[in-house]
Coordinates of C-alpha atoms in Angstrom, one line a residue:
Chain A
Q154 CA 0.0 0.0 0.0
L155 CA 1.6 3.2 -1.2
Q156 CA 1.8 6.0 1.5
L157 CA 2.9 9.6 1.3
Q158 CA 4.0 11.7 4.2
E159 CA 4.8 15.4 4.1
S160 CA 7.4 17.0 6.4
G161 CA 8.8 20.5 6.8
P162 CA 8.6 23.6 9.0
G163 CA 5.1 24.6 10.1
L164 CA 6.1 28.3 10.3
V165 CA 7.9 30.3 7.7
K166 CA 8.6 34.0 7.8
P167 CA 7.4 36.4 5.1
S168 CA 9.8 36.7 2.1
E169 CA 11.6 33.5 3.1
T170 CA 11.5 30.1 1.3
L171 CA 9.1 27.4 2.1
S172 CA 10.6 23.9 1.8
L173 CA 8.6 20.7 2.1
T174 CA 9.5 17.0 1.5
C175 CA 7.2 14.1 0.7
A176 CA 8.5 10.7 1.7
V177 CA 7.0 7.8 -0.3
S178 CA 6.7 4.3 1.2
G179 CA 5.4 1.1 -0.3
G180 CA 6.7 1.6 -3.8
P181 CA 9.7 3.2 -5.6
I182 CA 9.7 6.6 -7.3
R183 CA 12.5 5.5 -9.5
R184 CA 11.4 4.3 -12.9
S185 CA 7.7 4.9 -12.0
V186 CA 6.9 5.6 -15.6
S187 CA 3.2 5.6 -14.9
Y188 CA 3.1 8.4 -12.4
Y189 CA 3.6 12.0 -11.6
W190 CA 4.3 13.2 -8.1
G191 CA 2.6 16.4 -7.2
W192 CA 1.8 19.1 -4.6
I193 CA -1.6 20.7 -3.9
R194 CA -2.5 23.2 -1.3
Q195 CA -5.6 24.4 0.6
P196 CA -5.8 27.8 2.4
P197 CA -7.8 27.6 5.6
G198 CA -11.5 27.5 4.8
K199 CA -10.9 27.6 1.0
G200 CA -10.7 25.2 -1.9
L201 CA -7.9 23.1 -3.4
E202 CA -5.2 24.6 -5.6
W203 CA -2.7 22.5 -7.7
I204 CA 0.9 23.8 -7.3
A205 CA 3.1 21.5 -9.5
S206 CA 3.9 18.0 -10.5
I207 CA 7.1 16.2 -11.4
Y208 CA 7.8 13.0 -13.4
Y209 CA 10.4 10.5 -12.2
S210 CA 12.7 11.7 -15.0
G211 CA 12.6 15.2 -13.5
A212 CA 10.2 16.7 -16.1
T213 CA 7.9 19.2 -14.4
K214 CA 4.6 20.9 -14.9
Y215 CA 3.8 24.1 -12.9
N216 CA 0.7 26.1 -12.1
P217 CA 1.3 29.2 -14.3
S218 CA 0.3 31.5 -11.4
L219 CA 3.0 30.1 -9.1
K220 CA 5.7 29.0 -11.6
S221 CA 8.1 31.9 -11.0
R222 CA 8.3 31.0 -7.3
V223 CA 8.1 27.2 -7.3
S224 CA 10.6 24.4 -8.0
L225 CA 10.3 20.6 -7.6
S226 CA 12.9 17.9 -7.3
V227 CA 13.0 14.2 -7.0
D228 CA 15.5 12.3 -4.7
A229 CA 15.0 8.8 -6.1
S230 CA 17.7 7.2 -3.9
N231 CA 15.8 8.2 -0.8
N232 CA 12.4 7.7 -2.4
R233 CA 11.2 11.2 -1.8
F234 CA 10.3 14.4 -3.7
S235 CA 10.4 18.1 -2.6
L236 CA 8.8 21.5 -3.1
E237 CA 10.5 24.9 -2.7
M238 CA 8.4 28.1 -2.8
T239 CA 10.3 31.4 -2.6
S240 CA 9.2 34.8 -1.4
V241 CA 6.3 33.6 0.6
T242 CA 3.5 35.9 1.9
A243 CA 0.6 35.4 4.2
A244 CA -1.4 34.3 1.1
D245 CA 0.7 31.1 1.0
T246 CA -0.6 30.0 4.4
A247 CA -2.3 26.7 3.7
V248 CA -2.3 22.9 4.2
Y249 CA 0.1 21.5 1.7
Y250 CA -0.6 18.0 0.4
C251 CA 1.7 15.8 -1.6
A252 CA 0.1 13.3 -4.0
R253 CA 0.6 10.7 -6.7
Q254 CA -1.0 11.3 -10.0
D255 CA -1.4 8.9 -13.0
A256 CA 0.6 9.9 -16.1
V257 CA -1.6 9.9 -19.2
M258 CA 0.1 12.4 -21.4
V259 CA -0.7 14.9 -18.6
P260 CA -1.0 14.4 -14.9
T261 CA -4.5 13.1 -13.9
P262 CA -5.9 14.4 -10.6
P263 CA -4.4 12.8 -7.5
T264 CA -5.1 9.1 -6.9
I265 CA -3.2 8.9 -3.6
W266 CA -2.9 11.8 -1.1
G267 CA -0.6 12.5 1.8
Q268 CA -2.3 13.5 5.1
G269 CA -1.2 17.2 4.6
T270 CA 0.9 19.6 6.6
L271 CA -0.1 23.1 7.7
V272 CA 2.3 25.8 6.8
T273 CA 1.8 29.2 8.3
V274 CA 3.5 32.3 6.9
S275 CA 4.0 34.8 9.7
S276 CA 6.7 36.9 11.3
Chain B
Q207 CA -13.2 32.1 -9.8
S208 CA -12.7 28.4 -10.5
V209 CA -12.4 27.1 -14.1
L210 CA -14.7 24.3 -13.1
T211 CA -18.1 25.4 -11.8
Q212 CA -19.8 23.5 -8.9
P213 CA -22.8 24.5 -6.9
P214 CA -21.6 25.8 -3.5
S215 CA -24.1 23.7 -1.7
A216 CA -26.4 20.7 -2.0
S217 CA -28.6 18.8 0.4
G218 CA -30.8 15.8 0.7
A219 CA -32.6 13.6 3.2
P220 CA -31.2 10.2 4.4
G221 CA -31.9 7.6 1.8
Q222 CA -32.3 10.1 -1.1
R223 CA -30.2 10.5 -4.2
V224 CA -28.2 13.6 -4.7
T225 CA -26.3 14.8 -7.8
I226 CA -23.5 17.3 -7.8
S227 CA -22.5 18.9 -11.1
C228 CA -19.2 20.2 -12.4
S229 CA -19.3 22.4 -15.5
G230 CA -16.2 23.0 -17.6
S231 CA -15.2 23.4 -21.2
A232 CA -13.7 21.6 -24.2
S233 CA -10.2 22.3 -22.9
N234 CA -10.7 20.6 -19.6
I235 CA -13.6 18.2 -19.0
G236 CA -14.2 17.8 -22.7
N237 CA -10.7 16.4 -23.3
N238 CA -9.3 15.0 -20.0
F239 CA -10.2 12.6 -17.2
V240 CA -12.3 13.9 -14.3
S241 CA -11.9 12.9 -10.6
W242 CA -14.1 13.5 -7.6
F243 CA -13.0 13.9 -4.1
Q244 CA -14.7 13.8 -0.7
Q245 CA -13.2 15.9 2.1
L246 CA -14.3 15.6 5.7
P247 CA -13.3 18.5 8.1
G248 CA -9.7 18.4 9.0
T249 CA -8.8 15.5 6.7
A250 CA -7.2 15.0 3.4
P251 CA -9.3 14.6 0.3
K252 CA -10.4 11.0 -0.4
V253 CA -10.7 9.8 -4.0
L254 CA -14.3 8.7 -4.8
V255 CA -14.1 8.5 -8.6
S256 CA -11.1 8.7 -11.0
R257 CA -10.9 8.6 -14.8
N258 CA -14.5 9.8 -15.1
D259 CA -16.3 6.8 -13.6
R260 CA -13.8 4.4 -11.9
R261 CA -14.3 3.8 -8.2
P262 CA -11.2 2.9 -6.2
A263 CA -11.4 -0.2 -4.1
G264 CA -13.3 0.4 -0.9
V265 CA -15.5 3.2 -2.2
P266 CA -19.2 2.1 -1.9
D267 CA -21.2 1.8 -5.2
R268 CA -23.5 4.4 -3.8
F269 CA -21.1 6.8 -5.4
S270 CA -20.9 7.1 -9.2
G271 CA -19.3 9.5 -11.6
S272 CA -20.2 10.3 -15.2
T273 CA -19.3 12.8 -17.9
S274 CA -21.2 14.2 -20.8
G275 CA -19.5 16.7 -23.1
T276 CA -18.1 19.5 -21.0
S277 CA -19.8 18.5 -17.8
A278 CA -19.3 15.9 -15.1
S279 CA -21.6 14.7 -12.3
L280 CA -21.2 12.8 -9.1
A281 CA -24.3 10.9 -7.9
I282 CA -24.7 9.7 -4.4
S283 CA -27.6 7.3 -3.7
G284 CA -28.9 6.1 -0.4
L285 CA -27.7 9.2 1.3
R286 CA -26.2 8.7 4.8
S287 CA -25.3 11.2 7.5
E288 CA -21.6 10.3 7.1
D289 CA -21.8 11.6 3.5
E290 CA -22.0 15.2 4.9
A291 CA -18.7 16.7 3.6
D292 CA -17.2 18.9 0.9
Y293 CA -17.0 17.5 -2.6
Y294 CA -14.5 18.6 -5.3
C295 CA -14.2 17.8 -9.0
A296 CA -10.8 18.1 -10.8
T297 CA -9.2 17.6 -14.2
W298 CA -6.5 18.9 -16.5
D299 CA -7.0 22.1 -18.5
D300 CA -5.1 22.0 -21.9
S301 CA -5.4 25.8 -22.4
L302 CA -4.1 26.7 -19.0
S303 CA -1.6 23.8 -18.9
S304 CA -2.7 23.3 -15.4
Q305 CA -4.6 20.9 -13.2
V306 CA -7.8 22.6 -12.1
F307 CA -10.3 22.0 -9.3
G308 CA -13.9 23.0 -8.9
G309 CA -14.7 25.4 -6.1
G310 CA -16.3 22.6 -4.0
T311 CA -19.8 21.7 -3.0
K312 CA -20.8 21.4 0.7
L313 CA -23.3 18.5 1.0
T314 CA -25.7 18.7 3.9
V315 CA -27.7 15.6 5.0
L316 CA -31.0 16.9 6.3

């Protein structure tokens, strides 16, 4: 049973960089040709917003509204992938979820979700 | 404003059938797979339907998804109190080159 677990600081100061990691257990990221690995966020009391997704090869797809501030990476040797978001503001306060998505030309919506981690941007 | 339009709320009595709609366009629902998620307060979204109409193992057959042209629907039959939750549709949008979610529908079981 594949499981995803987010980790990272729960509090980030404005203008600094948010860094999160998603540990994957129960299956390898390496050579997972059928999947993308993605990040989705949900501000308190609001809806879901896709951030970005990465293929095992390193190919990425980003939300155009966040692309300039976001980067993804895959650490296949440790079976995990990561998100970095620069120049954060209070508007980036949200629960951040990592997820697995099927790869069918483009990423499908998530088929497996992590439990989520709350990141608050505040001084 | 979400690219995918869902009604903000829906309701039904126990045992009834409720349908939640998700309206999109040719660049999203009309050309890509749709998924539906259920989210209980304080928890991660749960996949109810993927690839338009596939139910993952463990999801009751009371939940069913369908698509028609540029719209998708989630039907819940035999409504139960534990179905009270937020429901989201999602798909890929070719024009935006982005995954998109509906704004969510809050289901109340009367």
